[in-house]
CSV table of C-alpha atoms and ligand atoms in Angstrom, one decimal:
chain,number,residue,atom,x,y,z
A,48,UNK,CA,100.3,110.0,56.9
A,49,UNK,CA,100.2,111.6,60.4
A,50,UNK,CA,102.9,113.9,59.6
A,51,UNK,CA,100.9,114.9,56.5
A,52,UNK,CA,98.1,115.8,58.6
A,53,UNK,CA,99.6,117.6,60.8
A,54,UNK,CA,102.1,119.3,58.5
A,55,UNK,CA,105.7,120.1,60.2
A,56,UNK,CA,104.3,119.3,63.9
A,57,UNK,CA,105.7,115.7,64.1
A,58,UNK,CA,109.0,116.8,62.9
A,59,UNK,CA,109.4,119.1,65.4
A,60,UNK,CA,108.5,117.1,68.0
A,61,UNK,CA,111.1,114.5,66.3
A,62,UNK,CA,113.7,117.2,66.6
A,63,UNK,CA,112.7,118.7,69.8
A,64,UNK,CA,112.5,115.6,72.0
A,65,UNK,CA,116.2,114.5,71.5
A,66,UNK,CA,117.6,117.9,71.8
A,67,UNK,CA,115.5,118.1,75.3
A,68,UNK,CA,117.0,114.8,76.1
A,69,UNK,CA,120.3,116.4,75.7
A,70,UNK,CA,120.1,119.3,77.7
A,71,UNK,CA,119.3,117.0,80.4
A,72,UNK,CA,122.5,114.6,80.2
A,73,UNK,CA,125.2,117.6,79.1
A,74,UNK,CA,123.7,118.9,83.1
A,75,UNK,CA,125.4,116.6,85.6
A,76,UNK,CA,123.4,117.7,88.3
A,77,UNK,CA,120.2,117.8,86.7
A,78,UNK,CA,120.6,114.3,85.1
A,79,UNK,CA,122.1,113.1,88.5
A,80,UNK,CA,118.8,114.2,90.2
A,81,UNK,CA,116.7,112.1,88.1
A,82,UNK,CA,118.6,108.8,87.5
A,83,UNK,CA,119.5,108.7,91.5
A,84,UNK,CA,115.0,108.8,91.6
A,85,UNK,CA,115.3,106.2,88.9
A,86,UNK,CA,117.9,103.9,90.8
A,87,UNK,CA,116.2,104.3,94.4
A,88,UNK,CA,112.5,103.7,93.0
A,89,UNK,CA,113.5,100.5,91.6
A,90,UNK,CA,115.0,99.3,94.6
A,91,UNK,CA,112.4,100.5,96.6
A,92,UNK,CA,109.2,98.8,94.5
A,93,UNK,CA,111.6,95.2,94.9
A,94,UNK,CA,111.6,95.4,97.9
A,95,UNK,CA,107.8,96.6,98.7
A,96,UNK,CA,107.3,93.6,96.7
A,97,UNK,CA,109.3,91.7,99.1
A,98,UNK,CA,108.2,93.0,102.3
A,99,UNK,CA,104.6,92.4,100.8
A,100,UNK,CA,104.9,88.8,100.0
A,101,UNK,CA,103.0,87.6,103.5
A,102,UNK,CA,100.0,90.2,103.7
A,103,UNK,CA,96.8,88.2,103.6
A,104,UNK,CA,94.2,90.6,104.7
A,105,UNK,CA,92.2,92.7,102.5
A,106,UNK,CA,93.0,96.0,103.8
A,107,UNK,CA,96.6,95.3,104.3
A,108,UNK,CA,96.8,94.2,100.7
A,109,UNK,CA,95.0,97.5,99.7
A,110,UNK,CA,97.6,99.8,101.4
A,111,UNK,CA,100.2,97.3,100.3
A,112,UNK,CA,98.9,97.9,96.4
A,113,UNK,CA,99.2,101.4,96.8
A,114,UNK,CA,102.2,101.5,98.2
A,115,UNK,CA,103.7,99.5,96.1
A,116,UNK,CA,102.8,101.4,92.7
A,117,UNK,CA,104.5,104.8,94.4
A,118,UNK,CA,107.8,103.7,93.3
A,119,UNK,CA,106.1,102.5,90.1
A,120,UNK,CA,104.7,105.7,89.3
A,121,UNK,CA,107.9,107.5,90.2
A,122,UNK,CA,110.0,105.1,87.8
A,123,UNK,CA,107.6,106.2,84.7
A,124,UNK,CA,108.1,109.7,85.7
A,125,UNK,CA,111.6,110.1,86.3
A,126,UNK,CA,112.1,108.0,82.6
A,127,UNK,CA,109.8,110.7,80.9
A,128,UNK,CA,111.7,113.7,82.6
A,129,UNK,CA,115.6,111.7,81.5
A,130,UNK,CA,114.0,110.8,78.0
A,131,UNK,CA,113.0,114.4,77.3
A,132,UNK,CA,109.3,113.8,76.7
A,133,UNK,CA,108.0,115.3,79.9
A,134,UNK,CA,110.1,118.8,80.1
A,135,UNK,CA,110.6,121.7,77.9
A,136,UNK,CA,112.1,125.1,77.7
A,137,UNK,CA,109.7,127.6,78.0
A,138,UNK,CA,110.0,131.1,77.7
A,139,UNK,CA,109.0,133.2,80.5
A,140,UNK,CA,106.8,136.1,80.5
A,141,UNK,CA,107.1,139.7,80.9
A,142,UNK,CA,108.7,140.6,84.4
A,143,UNK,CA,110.6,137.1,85.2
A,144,UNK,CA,113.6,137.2,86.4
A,145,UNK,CA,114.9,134.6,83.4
A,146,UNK,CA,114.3,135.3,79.8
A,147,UNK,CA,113.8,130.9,79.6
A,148,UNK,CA,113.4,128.2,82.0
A,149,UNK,CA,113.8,124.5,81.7
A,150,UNK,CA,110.3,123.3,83.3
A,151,UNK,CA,109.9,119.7,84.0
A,152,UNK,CA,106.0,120.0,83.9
A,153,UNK,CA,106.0,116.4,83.7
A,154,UNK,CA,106.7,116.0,87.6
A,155,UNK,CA,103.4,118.1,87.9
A,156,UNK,CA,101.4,115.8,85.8
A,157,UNK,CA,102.9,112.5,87.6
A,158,UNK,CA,102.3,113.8,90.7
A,159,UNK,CA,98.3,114.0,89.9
A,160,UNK,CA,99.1,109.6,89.9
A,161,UNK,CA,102.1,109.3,92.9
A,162,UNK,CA,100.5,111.7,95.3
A,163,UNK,CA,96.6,110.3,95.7
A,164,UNK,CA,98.2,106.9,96.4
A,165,UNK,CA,99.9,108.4,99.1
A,166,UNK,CA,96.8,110.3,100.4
A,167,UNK,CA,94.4,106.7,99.9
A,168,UNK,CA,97.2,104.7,102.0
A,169,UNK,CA,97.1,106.9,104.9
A,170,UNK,CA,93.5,107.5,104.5
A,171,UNK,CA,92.8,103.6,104.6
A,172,UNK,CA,95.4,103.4,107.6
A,173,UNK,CA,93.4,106.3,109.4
A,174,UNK,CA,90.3,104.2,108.7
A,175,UNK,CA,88.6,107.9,107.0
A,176,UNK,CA,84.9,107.7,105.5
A,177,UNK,CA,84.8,107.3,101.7
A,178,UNK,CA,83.2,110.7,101.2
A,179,UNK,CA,86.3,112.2,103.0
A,180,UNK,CA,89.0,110.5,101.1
A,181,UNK,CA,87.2,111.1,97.6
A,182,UNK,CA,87.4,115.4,98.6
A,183,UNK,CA,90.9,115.0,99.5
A,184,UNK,CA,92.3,113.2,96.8
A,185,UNK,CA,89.7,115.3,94.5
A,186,UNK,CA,91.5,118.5,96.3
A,187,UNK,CA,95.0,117.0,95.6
A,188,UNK,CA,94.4,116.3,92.4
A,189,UNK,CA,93.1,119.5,91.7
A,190,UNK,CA,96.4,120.6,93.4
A,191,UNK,CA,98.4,119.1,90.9
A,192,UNK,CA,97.0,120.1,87.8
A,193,UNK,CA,97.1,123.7,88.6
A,194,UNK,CA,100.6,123.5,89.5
A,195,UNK,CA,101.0,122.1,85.6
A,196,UNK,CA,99.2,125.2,84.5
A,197,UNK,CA,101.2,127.3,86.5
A,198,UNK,CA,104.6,126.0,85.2
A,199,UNK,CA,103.1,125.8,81.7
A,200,UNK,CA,102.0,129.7,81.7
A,201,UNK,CA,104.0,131.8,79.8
A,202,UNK,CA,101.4,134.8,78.5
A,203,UNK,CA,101.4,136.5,81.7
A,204,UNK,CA,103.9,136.2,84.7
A,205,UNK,CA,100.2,137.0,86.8
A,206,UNK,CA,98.2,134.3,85.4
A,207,UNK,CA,101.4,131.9,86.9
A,208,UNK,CA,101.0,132.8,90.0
A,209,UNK,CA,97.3,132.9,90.0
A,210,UNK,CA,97.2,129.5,89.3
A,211,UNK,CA,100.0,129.0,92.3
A,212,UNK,CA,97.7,130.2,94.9
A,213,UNK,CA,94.8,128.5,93.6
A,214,UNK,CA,96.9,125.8,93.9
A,215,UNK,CA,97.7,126.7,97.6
A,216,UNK,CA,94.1,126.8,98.5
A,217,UNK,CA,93.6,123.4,97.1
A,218,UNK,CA,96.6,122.3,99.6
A,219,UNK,CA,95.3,123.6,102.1
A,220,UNK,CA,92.0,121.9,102.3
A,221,UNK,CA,94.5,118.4,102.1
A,222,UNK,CA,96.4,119.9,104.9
A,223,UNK,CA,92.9,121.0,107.0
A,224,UNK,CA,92.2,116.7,106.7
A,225,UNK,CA,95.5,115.8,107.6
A,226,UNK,CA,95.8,117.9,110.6
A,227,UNK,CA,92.4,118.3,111.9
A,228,UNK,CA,90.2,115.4,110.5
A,229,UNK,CA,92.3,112.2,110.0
A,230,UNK,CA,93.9,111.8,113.2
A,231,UNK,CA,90.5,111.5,114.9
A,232,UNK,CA,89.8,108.4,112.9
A,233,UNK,CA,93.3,107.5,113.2
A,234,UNK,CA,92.6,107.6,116.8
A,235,UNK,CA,89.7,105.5,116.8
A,236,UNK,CA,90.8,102.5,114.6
A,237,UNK,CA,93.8,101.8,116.7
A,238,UNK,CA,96.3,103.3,114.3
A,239,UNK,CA,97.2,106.7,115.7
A,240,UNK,CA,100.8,105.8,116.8
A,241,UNK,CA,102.0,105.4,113.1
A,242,UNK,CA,99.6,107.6,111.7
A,243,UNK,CA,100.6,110.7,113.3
A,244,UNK,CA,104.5,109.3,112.2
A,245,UNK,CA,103.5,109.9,108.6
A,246,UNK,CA,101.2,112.6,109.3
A,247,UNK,CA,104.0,114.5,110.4
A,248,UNK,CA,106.7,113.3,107.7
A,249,UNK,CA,103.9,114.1,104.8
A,250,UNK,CA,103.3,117.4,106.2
A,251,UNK,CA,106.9,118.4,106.6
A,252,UNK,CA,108.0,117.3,103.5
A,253,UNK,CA,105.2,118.5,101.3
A,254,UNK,CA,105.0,122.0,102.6
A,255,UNK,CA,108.8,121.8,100.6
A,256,UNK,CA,107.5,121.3,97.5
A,257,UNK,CA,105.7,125.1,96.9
A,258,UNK,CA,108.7,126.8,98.7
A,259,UNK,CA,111.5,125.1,95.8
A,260,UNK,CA,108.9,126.0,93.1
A,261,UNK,CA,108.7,129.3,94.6
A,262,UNK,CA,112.4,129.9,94.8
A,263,UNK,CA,113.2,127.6,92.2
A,264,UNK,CA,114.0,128.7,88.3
A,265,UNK,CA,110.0,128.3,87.6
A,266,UNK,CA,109.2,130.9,90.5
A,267,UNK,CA,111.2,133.6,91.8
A,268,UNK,CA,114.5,131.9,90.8
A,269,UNK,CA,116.3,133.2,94.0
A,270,UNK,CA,117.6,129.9,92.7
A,271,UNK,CA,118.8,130.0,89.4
A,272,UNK,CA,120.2,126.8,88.6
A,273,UNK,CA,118.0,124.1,87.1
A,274,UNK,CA,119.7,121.2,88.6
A,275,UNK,CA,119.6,122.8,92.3
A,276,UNK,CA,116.0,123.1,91.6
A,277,UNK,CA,115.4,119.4,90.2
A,278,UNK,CA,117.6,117.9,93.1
A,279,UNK,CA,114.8,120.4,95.5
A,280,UNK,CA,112.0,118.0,94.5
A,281,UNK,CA,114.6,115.0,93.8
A,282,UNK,CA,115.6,114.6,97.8
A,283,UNK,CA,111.4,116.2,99.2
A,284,UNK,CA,110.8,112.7,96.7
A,285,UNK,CA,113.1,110.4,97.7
A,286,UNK,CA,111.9,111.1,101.8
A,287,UNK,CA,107.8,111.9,100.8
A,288,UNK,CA,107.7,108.5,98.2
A,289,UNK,CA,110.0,106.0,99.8
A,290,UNK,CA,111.1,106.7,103.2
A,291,UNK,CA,107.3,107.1,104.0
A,292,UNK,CA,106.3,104.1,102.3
A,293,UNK,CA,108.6,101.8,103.2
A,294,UNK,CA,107.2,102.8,107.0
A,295,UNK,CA,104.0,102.7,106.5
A,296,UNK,CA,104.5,99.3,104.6
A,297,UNK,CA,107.2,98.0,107.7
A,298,UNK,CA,104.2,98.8,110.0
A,299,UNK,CA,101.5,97.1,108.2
A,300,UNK,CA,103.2,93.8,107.5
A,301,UNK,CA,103.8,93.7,111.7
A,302,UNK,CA,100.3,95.1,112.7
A,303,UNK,CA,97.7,93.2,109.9
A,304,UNK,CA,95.6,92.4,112.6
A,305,UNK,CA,95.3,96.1,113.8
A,306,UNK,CA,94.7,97.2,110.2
A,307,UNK,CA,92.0,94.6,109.4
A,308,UNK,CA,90.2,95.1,112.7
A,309,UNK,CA,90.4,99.1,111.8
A,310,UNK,CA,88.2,98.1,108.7
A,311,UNK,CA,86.2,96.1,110.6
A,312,UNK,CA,85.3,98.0,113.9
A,313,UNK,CA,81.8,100.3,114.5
A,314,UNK,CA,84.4,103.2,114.0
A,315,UNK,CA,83.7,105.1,110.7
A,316,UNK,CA,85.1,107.8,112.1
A,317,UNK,CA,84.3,111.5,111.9
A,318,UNK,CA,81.9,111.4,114.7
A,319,UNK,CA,84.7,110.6,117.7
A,320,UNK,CA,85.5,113.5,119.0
A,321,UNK,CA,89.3,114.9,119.2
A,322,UNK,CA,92.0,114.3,121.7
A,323,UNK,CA,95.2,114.8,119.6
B,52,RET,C1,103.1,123.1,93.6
B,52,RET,C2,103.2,124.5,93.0
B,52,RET,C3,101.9,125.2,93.2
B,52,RET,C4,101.6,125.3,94.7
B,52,RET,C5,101.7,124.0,95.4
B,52,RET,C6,102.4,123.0,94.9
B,52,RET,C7,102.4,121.7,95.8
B,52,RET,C8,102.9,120.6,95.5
B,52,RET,C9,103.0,119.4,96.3
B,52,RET,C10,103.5,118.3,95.8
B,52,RET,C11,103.7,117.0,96.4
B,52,RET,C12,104.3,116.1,95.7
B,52,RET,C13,104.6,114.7,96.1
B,52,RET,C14,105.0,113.9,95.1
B,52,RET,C15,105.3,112.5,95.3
B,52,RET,O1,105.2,111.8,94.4
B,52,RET,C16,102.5,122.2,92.6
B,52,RET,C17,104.6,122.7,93.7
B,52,RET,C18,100.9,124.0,96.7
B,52,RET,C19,102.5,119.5,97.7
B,52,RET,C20,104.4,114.3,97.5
């Protein structure tokens, strides 16, 4: 009946999927890159689960939810990258370097889920205002999605990289909070030691994820092989996602008092003044 209303379209999706699917497992590198992200985020959400098990506070818990659904998120995304669903081979415009390109535009959607978790954890460690954490993760999200439509352009080789800078700018205004505005809160709710850990481990390892799409197959493809560029975003993952969380998680299940008191204090931030 659906296929009858939509003429050939589900067939072709039938077809297309599996053959997707394929392409990834006949690449050993590719298909390595996603089933090591597979393997590590299911270790990783046991054992947030397990380092979890004693946090009683109601900020801790917070942080310790979030954290604990970035290995969950990555699972899903990884399974729809292996499974085919989440990746095609798109056909590049006009004046790039590759006539095709395997594009897993599904890391690009996911990410719109994984990276505001990130963002609200170390927001609700910094103790930031509401209004502040709301722009960010508006701005990251924003980031995100025009990263999808960049990878999923193919009319003009232009319009891609339009939507790569626009993407950039939206970047930068989660970079302008993370250098300039959050550690002033961090600073003032006691948490500044550990923030400016992650701080610096986020901003690191994120500024790598526009350089491999630049270079990667997707961009300029100074990089032409598709399973250098997924093992790119594979290893910035495996250091941004669980590396940082399982810190930030280590540090909250030692320092709840710190972290509820943070939630607690006059110190809504914004209006200390900076001394990083
Ligand atoms: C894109 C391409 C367009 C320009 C920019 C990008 C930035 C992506 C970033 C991704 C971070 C992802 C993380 C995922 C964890 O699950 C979309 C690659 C600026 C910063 C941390």
């Amino acid at each position: 009946m659906v296929e009858a209303a939509l003429g050939g379209d589900v067939t072709v999706l039938e077809t297309l999927v599996p053959l997707q699917a394929d392409l990834i497992q006949g690449d050993q590198l590719l298909s390595s890159s996603l089933w090591v992200n597979v393997a590590l985020a299911g270790l990783a959400a046991l054992l947030f689960a397990y380092m979890g098990r004693n946090v009683r506070g109601d900020r801790a818990r917070m942080i310790w939810v979030v954290t604990l659904f970035i290995p969950l998120v990555s699972i899903s995304s990884y399974l729809g990258l292996l499974s085919g669903v989440t990746i095609g081979v798109l056909e590049m415009p006009a004046g790039h370097p590759l006539d095709e390109a395997i594009s897993q535009w599904g890391r690009y959607l996911t990410w719109a889920f994984s990276t505001p978790l990130i963002l609200a954890a170390l927001g609700w460690l910094a103790d930031v205002d509401r209004a502040d954490l709301l722009a960010v993760v508006a701005a990251d999200i924003g980031m995100c999605l025009t990263g999808l439509a960049a990878a999923l352009t193919t009319s003009s080789l232009l319009m891609r990289w339009v939507f790569y800078a626009v993407s950039c700018v939206f970047f930068v205004v989660v970079l302008y909070a993370l250098v300039f505005k959050w550690p002033v809160s961090a600073e003032a709710a006691g948490t500044s030691e550990i923030f400016s850990t992650l701080r610096a481990l986020t901003i690191v390892l994120w500024l790598g994820y526009p350089i491999v799409w630049a270079v990667g197959i997707e961009g300029l493809a100074l990089v032409e092989s598709a399973g250098l560029t997924s093992w790119g975003y594979s290893a910035l993952d495996i250091l941004a996602k669980y590396v940082f969380a399982f810190l930030l998680l280590r540090w909250v299940a030692d320092n709840e008092s710190v972290v509820e008191s943070a939630g607690s204090a006059a110190g809504t931030t914004g209006a200390t003044p900076a001394d990083d």
